Coordinates of C-alpha atoms in Angstrom, one line a residue:
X1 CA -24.1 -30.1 -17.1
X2 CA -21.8 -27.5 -16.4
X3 CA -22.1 -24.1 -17.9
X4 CA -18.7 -24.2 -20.2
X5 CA -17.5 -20.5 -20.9
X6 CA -15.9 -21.4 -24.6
X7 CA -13.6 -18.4 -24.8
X8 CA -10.2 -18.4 -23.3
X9 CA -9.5 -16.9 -20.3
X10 CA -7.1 -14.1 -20.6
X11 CA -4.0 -12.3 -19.1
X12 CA -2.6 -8.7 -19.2
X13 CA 0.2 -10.2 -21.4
X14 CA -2.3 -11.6 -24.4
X15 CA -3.0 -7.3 -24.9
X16 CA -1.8 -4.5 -26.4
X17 CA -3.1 -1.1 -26.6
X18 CA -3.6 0.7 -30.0
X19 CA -2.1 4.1 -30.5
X20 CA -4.6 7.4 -30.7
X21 CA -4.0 11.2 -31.6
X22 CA -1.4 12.8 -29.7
X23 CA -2.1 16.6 -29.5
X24 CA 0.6 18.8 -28.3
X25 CA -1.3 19.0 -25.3
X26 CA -1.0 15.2 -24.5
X27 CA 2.3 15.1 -22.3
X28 CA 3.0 13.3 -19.3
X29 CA 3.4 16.4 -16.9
X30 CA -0.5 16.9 -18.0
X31 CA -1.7 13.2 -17.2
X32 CA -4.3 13.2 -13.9
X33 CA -3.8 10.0 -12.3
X34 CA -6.6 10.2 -9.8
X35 CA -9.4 8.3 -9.5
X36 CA -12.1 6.8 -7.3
X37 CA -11.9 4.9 -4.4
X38 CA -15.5 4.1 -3.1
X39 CA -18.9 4.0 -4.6
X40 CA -21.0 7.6 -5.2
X41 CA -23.8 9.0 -7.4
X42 CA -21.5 9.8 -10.8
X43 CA -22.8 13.5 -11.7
X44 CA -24.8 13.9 -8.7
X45 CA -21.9 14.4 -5.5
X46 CA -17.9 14.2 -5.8
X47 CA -16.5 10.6 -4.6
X48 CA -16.3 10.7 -1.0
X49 CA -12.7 9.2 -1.1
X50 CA -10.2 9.4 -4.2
X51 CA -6.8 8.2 -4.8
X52 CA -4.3 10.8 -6.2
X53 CA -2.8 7.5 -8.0
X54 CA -4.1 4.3 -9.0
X55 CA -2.1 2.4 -6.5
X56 CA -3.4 0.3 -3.3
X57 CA -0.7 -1.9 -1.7
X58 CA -1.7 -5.5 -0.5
X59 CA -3.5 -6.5 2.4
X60 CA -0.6 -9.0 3.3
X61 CA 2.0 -9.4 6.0
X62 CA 5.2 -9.1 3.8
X63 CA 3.6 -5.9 2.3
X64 CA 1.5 -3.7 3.9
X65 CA 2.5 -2.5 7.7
X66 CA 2.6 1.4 8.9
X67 CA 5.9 2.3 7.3
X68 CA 5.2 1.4 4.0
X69 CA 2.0 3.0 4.2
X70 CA 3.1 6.4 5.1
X71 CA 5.6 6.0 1.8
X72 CA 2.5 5.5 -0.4
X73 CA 0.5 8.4 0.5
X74 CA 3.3 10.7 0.0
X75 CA 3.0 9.1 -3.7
X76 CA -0.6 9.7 -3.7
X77 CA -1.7 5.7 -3.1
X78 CA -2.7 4.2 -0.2
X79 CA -2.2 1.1 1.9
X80 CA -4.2 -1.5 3.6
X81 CA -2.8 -2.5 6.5
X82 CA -2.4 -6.4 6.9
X83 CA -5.6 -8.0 8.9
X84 CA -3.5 -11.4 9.7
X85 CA -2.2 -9.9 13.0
X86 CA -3.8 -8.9 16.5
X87 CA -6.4 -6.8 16.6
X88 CA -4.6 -4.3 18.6
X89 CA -1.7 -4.9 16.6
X90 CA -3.0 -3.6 13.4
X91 CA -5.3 -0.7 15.0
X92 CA -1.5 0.7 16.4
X93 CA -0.1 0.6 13.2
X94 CA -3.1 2.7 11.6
X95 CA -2.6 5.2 14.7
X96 CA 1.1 5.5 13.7
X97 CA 0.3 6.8 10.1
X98 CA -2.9 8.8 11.1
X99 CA 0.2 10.0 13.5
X100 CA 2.7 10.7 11.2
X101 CA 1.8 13.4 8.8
X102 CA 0.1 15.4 11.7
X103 CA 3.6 16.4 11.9
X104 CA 3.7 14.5 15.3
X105 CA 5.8 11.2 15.0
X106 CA 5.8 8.5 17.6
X107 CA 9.2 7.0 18.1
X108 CA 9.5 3.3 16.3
X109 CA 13.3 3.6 17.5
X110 CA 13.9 3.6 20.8
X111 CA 16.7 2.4 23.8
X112 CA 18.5 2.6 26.7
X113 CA 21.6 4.0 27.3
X114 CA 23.4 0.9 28.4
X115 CA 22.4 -0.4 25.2
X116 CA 25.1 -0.4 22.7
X117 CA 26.7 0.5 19.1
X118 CA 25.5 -3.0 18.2
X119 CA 22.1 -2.2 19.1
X120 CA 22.3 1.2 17.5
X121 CA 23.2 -0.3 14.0
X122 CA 20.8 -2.8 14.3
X123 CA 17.9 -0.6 14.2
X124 CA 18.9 2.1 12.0
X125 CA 19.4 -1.1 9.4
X126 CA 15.6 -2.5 10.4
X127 CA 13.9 0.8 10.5
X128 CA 15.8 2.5 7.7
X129 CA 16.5 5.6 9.5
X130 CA 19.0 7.1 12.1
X131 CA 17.1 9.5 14.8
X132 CA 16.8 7.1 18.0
X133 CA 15.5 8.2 21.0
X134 CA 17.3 6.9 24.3
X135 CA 15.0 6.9 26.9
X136 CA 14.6 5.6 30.6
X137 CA 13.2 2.2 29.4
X138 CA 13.8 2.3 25.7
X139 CA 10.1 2.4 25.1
X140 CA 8.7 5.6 22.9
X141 CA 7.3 7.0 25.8
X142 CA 9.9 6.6 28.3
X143 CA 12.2 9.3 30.0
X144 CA 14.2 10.5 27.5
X145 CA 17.8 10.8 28.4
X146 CA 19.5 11.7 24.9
X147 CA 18.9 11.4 21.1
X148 CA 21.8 9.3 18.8
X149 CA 21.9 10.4 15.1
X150 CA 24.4 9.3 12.9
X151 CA 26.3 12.1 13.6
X152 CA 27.2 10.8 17.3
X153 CA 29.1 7.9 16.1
X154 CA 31.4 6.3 13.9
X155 CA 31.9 2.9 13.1
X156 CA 35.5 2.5 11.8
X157 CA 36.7 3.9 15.4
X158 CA 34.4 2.3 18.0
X159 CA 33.7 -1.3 19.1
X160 CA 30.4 -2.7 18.8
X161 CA 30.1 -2.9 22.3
X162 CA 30.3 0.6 23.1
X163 CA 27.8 1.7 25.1
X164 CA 25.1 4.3 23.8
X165 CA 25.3 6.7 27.0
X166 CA 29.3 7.5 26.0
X167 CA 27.8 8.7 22.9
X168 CA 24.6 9.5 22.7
X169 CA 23.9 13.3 22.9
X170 CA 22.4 14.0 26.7
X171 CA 19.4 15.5 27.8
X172 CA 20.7 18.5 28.9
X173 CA 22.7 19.7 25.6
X174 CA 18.9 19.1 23.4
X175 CA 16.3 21.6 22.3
X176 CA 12.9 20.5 23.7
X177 CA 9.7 21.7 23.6
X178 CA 6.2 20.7 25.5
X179 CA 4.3 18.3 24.6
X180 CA 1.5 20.7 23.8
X181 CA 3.6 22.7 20.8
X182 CA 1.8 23.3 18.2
X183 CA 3.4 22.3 14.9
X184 CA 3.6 25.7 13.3
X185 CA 5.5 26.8 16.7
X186 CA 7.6 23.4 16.4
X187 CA 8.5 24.1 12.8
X188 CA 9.7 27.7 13.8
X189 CA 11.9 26.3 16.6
X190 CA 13.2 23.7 14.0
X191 CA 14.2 26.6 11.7
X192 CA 15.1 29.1 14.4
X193 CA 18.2 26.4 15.9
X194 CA 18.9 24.6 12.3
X195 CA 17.8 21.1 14.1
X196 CA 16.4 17.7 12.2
X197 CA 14.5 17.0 14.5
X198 CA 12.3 17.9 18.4
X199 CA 11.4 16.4 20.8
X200 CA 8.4 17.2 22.7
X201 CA 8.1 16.4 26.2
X202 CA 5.9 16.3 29.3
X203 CA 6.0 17.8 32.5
X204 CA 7.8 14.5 33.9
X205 CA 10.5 14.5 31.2
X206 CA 8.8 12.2 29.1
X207 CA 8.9 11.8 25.2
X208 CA 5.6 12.0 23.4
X209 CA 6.9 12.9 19.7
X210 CA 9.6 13.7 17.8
X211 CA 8.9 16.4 15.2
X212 CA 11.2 16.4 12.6
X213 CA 12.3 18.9 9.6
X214 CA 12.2 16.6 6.8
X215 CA 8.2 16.4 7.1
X216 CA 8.1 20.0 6.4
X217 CA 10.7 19.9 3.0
X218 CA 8.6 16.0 2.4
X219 CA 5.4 17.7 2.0
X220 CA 6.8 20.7 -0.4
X221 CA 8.2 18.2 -2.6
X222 CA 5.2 15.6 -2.4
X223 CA 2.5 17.4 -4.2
X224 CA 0.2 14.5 -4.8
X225 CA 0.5 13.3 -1.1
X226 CA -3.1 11.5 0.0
X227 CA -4.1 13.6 2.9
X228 CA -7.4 13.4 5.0
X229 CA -9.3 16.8 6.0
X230 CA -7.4 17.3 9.1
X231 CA -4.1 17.2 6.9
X232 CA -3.0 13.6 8.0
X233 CA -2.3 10.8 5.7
X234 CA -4.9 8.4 4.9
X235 CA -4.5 4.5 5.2
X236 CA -6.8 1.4 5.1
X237 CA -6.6 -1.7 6.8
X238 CA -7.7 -5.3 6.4
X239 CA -10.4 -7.0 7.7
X240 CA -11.7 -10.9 8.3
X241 CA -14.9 -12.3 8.0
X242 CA -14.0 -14.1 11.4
X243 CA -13.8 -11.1 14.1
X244 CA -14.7 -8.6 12.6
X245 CA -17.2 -7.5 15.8
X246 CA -14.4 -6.7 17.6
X247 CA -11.6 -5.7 14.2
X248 CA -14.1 -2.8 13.0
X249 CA -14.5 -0.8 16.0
X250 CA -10.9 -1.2 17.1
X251 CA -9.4 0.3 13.3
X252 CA -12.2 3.0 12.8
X253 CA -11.4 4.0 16.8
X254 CA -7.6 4.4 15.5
X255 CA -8.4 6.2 12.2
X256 CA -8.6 4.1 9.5
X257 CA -9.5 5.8 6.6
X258 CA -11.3 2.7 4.4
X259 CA -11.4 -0.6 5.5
X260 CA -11.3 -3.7 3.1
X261 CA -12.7 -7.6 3.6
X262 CA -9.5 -9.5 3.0
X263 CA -10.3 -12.3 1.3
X264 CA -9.8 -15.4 -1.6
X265 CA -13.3 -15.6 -3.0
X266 CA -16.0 -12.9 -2.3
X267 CA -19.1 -14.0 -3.4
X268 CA -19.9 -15.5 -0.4
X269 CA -22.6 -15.5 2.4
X270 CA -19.7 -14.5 4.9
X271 CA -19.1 -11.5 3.3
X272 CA -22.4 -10.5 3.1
X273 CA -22.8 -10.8 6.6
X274 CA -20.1 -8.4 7.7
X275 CA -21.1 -5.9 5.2
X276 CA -24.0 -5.8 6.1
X277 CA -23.1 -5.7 10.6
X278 CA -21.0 -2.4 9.5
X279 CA -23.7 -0.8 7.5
X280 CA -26.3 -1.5 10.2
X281 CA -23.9 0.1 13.0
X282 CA -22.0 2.5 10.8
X283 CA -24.7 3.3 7.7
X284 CA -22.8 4.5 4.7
X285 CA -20.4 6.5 7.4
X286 CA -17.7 3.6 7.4
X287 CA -16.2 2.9 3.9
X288 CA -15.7 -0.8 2.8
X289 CA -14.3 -2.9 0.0
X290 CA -15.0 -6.2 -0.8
X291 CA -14.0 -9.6 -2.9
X292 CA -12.2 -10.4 -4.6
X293 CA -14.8 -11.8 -7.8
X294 CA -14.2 -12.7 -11.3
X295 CA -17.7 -12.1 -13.5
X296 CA -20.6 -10.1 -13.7
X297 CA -22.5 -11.9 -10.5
X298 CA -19.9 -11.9 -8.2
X299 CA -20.1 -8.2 -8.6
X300 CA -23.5 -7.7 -8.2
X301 CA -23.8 -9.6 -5.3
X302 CA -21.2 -7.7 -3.7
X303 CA -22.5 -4.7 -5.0
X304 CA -26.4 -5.2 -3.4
X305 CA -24.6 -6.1 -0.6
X306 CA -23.5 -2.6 0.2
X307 CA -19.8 -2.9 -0.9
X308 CA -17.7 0.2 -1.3
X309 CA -15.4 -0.8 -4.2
X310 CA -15.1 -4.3 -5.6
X311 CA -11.7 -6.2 -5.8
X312 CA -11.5 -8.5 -8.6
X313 CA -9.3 -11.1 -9.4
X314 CA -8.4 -15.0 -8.2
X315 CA -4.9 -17.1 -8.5
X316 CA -3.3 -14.0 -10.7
X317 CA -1.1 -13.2 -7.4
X318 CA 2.3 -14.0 -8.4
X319 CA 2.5 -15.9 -4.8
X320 CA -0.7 -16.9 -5.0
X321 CA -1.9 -20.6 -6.1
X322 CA -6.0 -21.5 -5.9
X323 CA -5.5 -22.7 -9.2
X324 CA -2.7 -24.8 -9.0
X325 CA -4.3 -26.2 -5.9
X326 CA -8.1 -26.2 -6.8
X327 CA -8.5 -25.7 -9.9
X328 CA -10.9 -22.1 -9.3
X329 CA -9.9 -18.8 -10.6
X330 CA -9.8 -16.4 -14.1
X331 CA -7.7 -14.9 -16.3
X332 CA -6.9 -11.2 -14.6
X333 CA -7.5 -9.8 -18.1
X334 CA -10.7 -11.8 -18.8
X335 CA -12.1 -10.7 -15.2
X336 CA -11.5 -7.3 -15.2
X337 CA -13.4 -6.9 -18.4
X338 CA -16.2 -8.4 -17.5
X339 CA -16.4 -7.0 -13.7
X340 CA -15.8 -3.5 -15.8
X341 CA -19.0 -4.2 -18.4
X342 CA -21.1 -5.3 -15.1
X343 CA -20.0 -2.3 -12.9
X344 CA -20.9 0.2 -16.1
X345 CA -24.4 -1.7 -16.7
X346 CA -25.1 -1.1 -12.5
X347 CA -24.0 2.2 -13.1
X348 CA -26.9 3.1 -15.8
X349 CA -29.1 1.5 -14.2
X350 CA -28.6 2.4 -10.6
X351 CA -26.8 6.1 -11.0
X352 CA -24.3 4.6 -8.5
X353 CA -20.6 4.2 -9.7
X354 CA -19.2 1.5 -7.7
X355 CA -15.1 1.4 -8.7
X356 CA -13.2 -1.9 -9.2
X357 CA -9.8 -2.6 -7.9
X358 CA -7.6 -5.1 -10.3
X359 CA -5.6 -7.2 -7.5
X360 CA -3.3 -9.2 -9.0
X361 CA -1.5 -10.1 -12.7
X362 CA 0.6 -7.3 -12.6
X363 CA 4.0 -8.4 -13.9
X364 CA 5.3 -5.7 -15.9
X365 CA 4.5 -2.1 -15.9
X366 CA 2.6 -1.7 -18.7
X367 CA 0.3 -3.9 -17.4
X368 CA -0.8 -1.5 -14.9
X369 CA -1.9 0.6 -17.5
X370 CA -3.9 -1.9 -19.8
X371 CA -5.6 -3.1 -16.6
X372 CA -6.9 1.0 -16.1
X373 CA -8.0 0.7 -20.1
X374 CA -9.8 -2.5 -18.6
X375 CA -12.0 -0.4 -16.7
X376 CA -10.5 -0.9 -13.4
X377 CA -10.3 2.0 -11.4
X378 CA -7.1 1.4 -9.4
X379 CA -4.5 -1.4 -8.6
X380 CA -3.5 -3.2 -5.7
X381 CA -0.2 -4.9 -6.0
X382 CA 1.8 -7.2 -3.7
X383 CA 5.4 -8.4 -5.7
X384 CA 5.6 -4.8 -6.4
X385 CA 5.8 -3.3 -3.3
X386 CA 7.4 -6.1 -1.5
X387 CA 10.7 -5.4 -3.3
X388 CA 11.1 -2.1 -1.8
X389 CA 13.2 -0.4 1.4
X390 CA 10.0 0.7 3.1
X391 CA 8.4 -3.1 2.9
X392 CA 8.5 -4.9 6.1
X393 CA 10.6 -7.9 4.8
X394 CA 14.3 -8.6 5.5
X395 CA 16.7 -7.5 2.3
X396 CA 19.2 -10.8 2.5
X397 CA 21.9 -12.0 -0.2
X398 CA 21.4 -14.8 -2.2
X399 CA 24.3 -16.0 -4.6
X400 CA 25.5 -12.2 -5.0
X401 CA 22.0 -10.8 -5.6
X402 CA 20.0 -8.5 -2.9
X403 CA 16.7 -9.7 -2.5
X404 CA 13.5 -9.2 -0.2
X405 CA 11.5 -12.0 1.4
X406 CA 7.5 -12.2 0.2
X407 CA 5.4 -14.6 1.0
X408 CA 1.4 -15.3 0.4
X409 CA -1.3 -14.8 3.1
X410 CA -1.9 -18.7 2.4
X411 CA 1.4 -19.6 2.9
X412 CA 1.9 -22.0 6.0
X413 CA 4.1 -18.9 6.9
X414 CA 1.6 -16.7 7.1
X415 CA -1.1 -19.4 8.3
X416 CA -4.2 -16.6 7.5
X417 CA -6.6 -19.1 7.7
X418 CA -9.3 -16.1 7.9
X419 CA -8.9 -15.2 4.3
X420 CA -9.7 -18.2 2.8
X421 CA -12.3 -18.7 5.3
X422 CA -15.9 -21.1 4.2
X423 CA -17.6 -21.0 7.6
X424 CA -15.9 -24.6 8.7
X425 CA -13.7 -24.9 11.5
X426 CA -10.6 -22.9 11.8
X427 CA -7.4 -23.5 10.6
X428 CA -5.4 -23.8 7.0
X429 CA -5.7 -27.1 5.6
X430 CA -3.6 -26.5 2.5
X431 CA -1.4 -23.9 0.8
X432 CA -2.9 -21.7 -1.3
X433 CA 0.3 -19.1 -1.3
X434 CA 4.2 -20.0 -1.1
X435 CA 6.8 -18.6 0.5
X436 CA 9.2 -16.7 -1.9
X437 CA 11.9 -14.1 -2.5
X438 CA 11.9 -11.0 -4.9
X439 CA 14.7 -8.9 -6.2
X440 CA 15.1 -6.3 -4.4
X441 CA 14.5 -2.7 -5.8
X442 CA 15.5 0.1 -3.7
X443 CA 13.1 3.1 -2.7
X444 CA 9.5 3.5 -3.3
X445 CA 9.3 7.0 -4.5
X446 CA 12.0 6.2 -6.9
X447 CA 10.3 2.8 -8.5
X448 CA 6.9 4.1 -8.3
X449 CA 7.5 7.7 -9.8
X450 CA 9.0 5.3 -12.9
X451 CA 6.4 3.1 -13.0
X452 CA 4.3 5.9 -13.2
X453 CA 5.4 7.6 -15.7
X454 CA 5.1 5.3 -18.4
X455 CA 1.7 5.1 -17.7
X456 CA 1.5 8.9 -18.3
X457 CA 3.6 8.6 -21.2
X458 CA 1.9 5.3 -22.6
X459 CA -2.0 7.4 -21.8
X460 CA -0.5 10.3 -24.2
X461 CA 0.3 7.7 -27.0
X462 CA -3.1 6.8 -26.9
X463 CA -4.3 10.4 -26.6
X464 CA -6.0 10.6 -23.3
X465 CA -5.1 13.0 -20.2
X466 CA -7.0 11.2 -17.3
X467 CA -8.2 7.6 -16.4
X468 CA -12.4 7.9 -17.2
X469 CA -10.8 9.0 -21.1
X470 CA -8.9 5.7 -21.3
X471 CA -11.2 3.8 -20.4
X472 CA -13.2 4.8 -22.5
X473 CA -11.1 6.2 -25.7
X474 CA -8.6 3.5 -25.6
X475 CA -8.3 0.7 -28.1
X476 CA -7.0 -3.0 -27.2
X477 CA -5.9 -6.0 -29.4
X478 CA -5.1 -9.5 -28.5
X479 CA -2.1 -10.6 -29.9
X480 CA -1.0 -14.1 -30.9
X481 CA 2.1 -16.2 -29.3
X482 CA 4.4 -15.1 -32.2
X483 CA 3.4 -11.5 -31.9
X484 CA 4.1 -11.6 -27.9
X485 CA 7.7 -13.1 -28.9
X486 CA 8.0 -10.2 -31.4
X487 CA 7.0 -7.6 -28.9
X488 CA 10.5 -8.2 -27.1
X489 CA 14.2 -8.0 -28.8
X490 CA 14.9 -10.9 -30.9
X491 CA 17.3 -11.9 -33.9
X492 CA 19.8 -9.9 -32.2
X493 CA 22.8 -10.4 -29.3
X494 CA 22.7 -8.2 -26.8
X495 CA 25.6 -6.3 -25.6
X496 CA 24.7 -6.2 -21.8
X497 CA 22.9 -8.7 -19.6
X498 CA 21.3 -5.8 -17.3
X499 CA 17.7 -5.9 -18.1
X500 CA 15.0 -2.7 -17.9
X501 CA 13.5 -2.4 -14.5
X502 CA 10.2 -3.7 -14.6

């Protein structure tokens, strides 16, 4: 018969942590958040890769795309770019970031100047920003013929209709530079004329980048930004177990920093295949996670199989249904622990630290935290991010309430039949993710710095300064229904109905 598994399979929620000694020491401005990304010889070499943070964002289309991305690594996380898109697609937007923080910014917002206000207000509300470049064809490296900022127009006294070249600021009146400025020289010219932003052309008139003089103030102010040697920000990107031949080359080609197997259930022969084509072409060179498992063999296979870093965690999504649908999945609490036993017991025995990624369950804050007490090594969180300005979802109203669209890679929206891939034909047969909406939540920097610092502030009630101390110093509890209800406010009527951000 079946091998039954008597204990209950448990969530974040059915935890708490125990207090430890606070020293004076112990404060949140002391608390070192970083931790490993990919697999190394613990005592022997540093960790190729590390996170400043223990935050990865999704691999899913209502999540993760270049924009958000570049808002993570200034936080310290990192992203991986959605794999359920063109091949091309997905290696541009991983160009764009490895772009970005070089200083030299392709244009996402460009048009022509018999465009109008209309159009002008339409993309400064999609792209969250107001420097558009007006070229010759309204592509990004068209002529450029004038620059619109929000200081060339105003709404309450011009028609939508207007058109951009009666307001747009010319050519002629801008400060360029060539295309071959180096930034240094660019940031002196910002400084020099007081400007937001340059553009750099070529000898034909063209637009190559903008540079612009919030990047320079960004970086002073974003200490824990995630920056590669050449001082660009890092990224990762999703891949299938489908066309991966072609995927790999194409994302390492643009820069990706890691790349990840996007997938519903790791432990499978398809996965060890592609892991083991990039290892064969790339060695140890290309960095790779796998998964996602939920016990000690799904690890190891993963592990012997030349994974990276091991994602663990099936149906704990909060859009995310295998087990309403097929019955197959664990606990989030009950997996991590496990996985975290298995990857310690490899580590002994092996001398090679593999980390574990907890991917999915995350509901509330604190949970982020228990799930690093778990022994996972970082997060990767979907809801959370998609709530945010710099997610790639539309912010709509419903019933006097902002919210932002989210739906799950097995959604019939999203159709990414590659991810829950078993080697048959292609296609998605059933939903194994819905189509939602979450409240929205404003900026990133603002939610995650929060988020973040209660799980500084909850690591010094237990007494720890860094992650590899809590894991290892921190004491958990299950608790009982009636101590979960007692955990919130009760017996009482509250004054307000606004509730804590979670």
């Amino acid at each position: 018969m079946a091998r039954i598994i008597n204990e209950p399979s448990h969530t974040f929620s059915e935890y708490l942590l125990l207090p430890g000694y606070t020293s004076e020491e112990c404060v949140p401005d002391a608390v070192s958040l970083k931790t490993p990304l990919v697999k190394y010889k613990k005592g022997q070499e540093e960790c190729p890769l590390s996170l400043n943070v223990p935050m990865t964002s999704a691999i899913m289309q209502a999540v993760s795309d270049d924009r958000l991305a570049i808002a993570l690594a200034k936080e310290g996380g990192l992203s991986f770019i959605y794999g359920s898109q063109s091949v091309e697609s997905e290696a541009a937007m991983v160009a764009r970031v490895k772009n970005y923080k070089a200083g030299f910014v392709v244009s996402d917002s460009n048009l022509t100047p018999e465009d109008t206000l209309a159009d002008v207000l339409e993309l400064v509300r999609t792209k969250g920003h107001n420097t558009l470049a007006i070229t010759s064809d309204g592509t990004a490296n068209g002529r450029l013929l004038g620059i619109v900022t929000g200081r060339d127009y105003r709404v309450s006294r011009m028609t939508p209709d207007t058109k951009v070249k009666t307001f747009m600021t010319p050519f002629e009146k801008l400060i360029t530079a060539p295309a071959d400025t180096t930034l240094k020289v660019a940031n002196d010219i910002i400084w020099e004329h007081k400007l937001n932003s340059l553009p750099l052309v070529d000898d034909e008139g063209r637009l190559v980048y903008l540079v612009f003089r919030k990047d320079y103030d960004e970086h002073k102010s974003n200490p824990q930004e995630l920056l590669d040697a050449e001082k660009r920000y890092m990224v990762g990107a999703g891949i299938n177990t489908r066309d991966y031949e072609t995927r790999v080359p194409a994302l390492i080609e643009a820069g990706a920093d890691v790349l990840c197997i996007d997938s519903s259930e790791g432990y499978t022969i398809w996965q060890k295949r592609t892991l083991e084509y990039i290892r064969r072409l790339w060695g140890d060179k290309v960095k790779v996670g796998a998964g996602n498992v939920v016990d000690r063999e799904g690890f190891l296979f993963l592990a012997r199989a030349g994974a990276d870093f091991v994602k663990v965690g099936i149906g704990g999504g909060s859009i995310c249904i295998p087990r309403e649908q097929k019955g197959i999945g664990r606990g989030q609490a009950s997996a991590v622990i496990e996985v975290a036993q298995e990857r310690d017991e490899y580590y002994r025995e092996t001398g090679v630290y593999i980390p574990i990624c907890s991917d999915g369950g995350i509901v509330h804050d604190y949970h982020m935290t228990l799930a690093l007490a778990m022994g996972a090594d970082f997060l990767m969180l979907g809801r959370y991010f998609a709530r945010f300005d710099e997610s790639p979802t539309q912010k709509i109203q419903i019933n006097g309430t902002y919210v932002k669209e989210y739906w799950g890679e097995g959604s019939n929206r999203a159709r990414n039949w590659q991810r829950y891939d078993l080697g048959g034909a292609g296609g998605l047969s059933f939903e194994e993710g819905v189509d939602s909406y979450v409240v929205y939540a404003g900026a990133l920097h603002d939610n995650v710095e929060k988020s973040l610092y209660k799980v500084r502030s909850t690591m010094c009630n237990v007494g720890v300064l860094n992650i590899p101390d809590l894991q290892q110093n921190a004491k958990l509890t299950l608790v009982s229904a009636t101590s979960i209800v007692e955990g919130g406010y009760h017996d009482v009527m509250l004054r307000s109905t606004s509730k804590p951000n979670m």
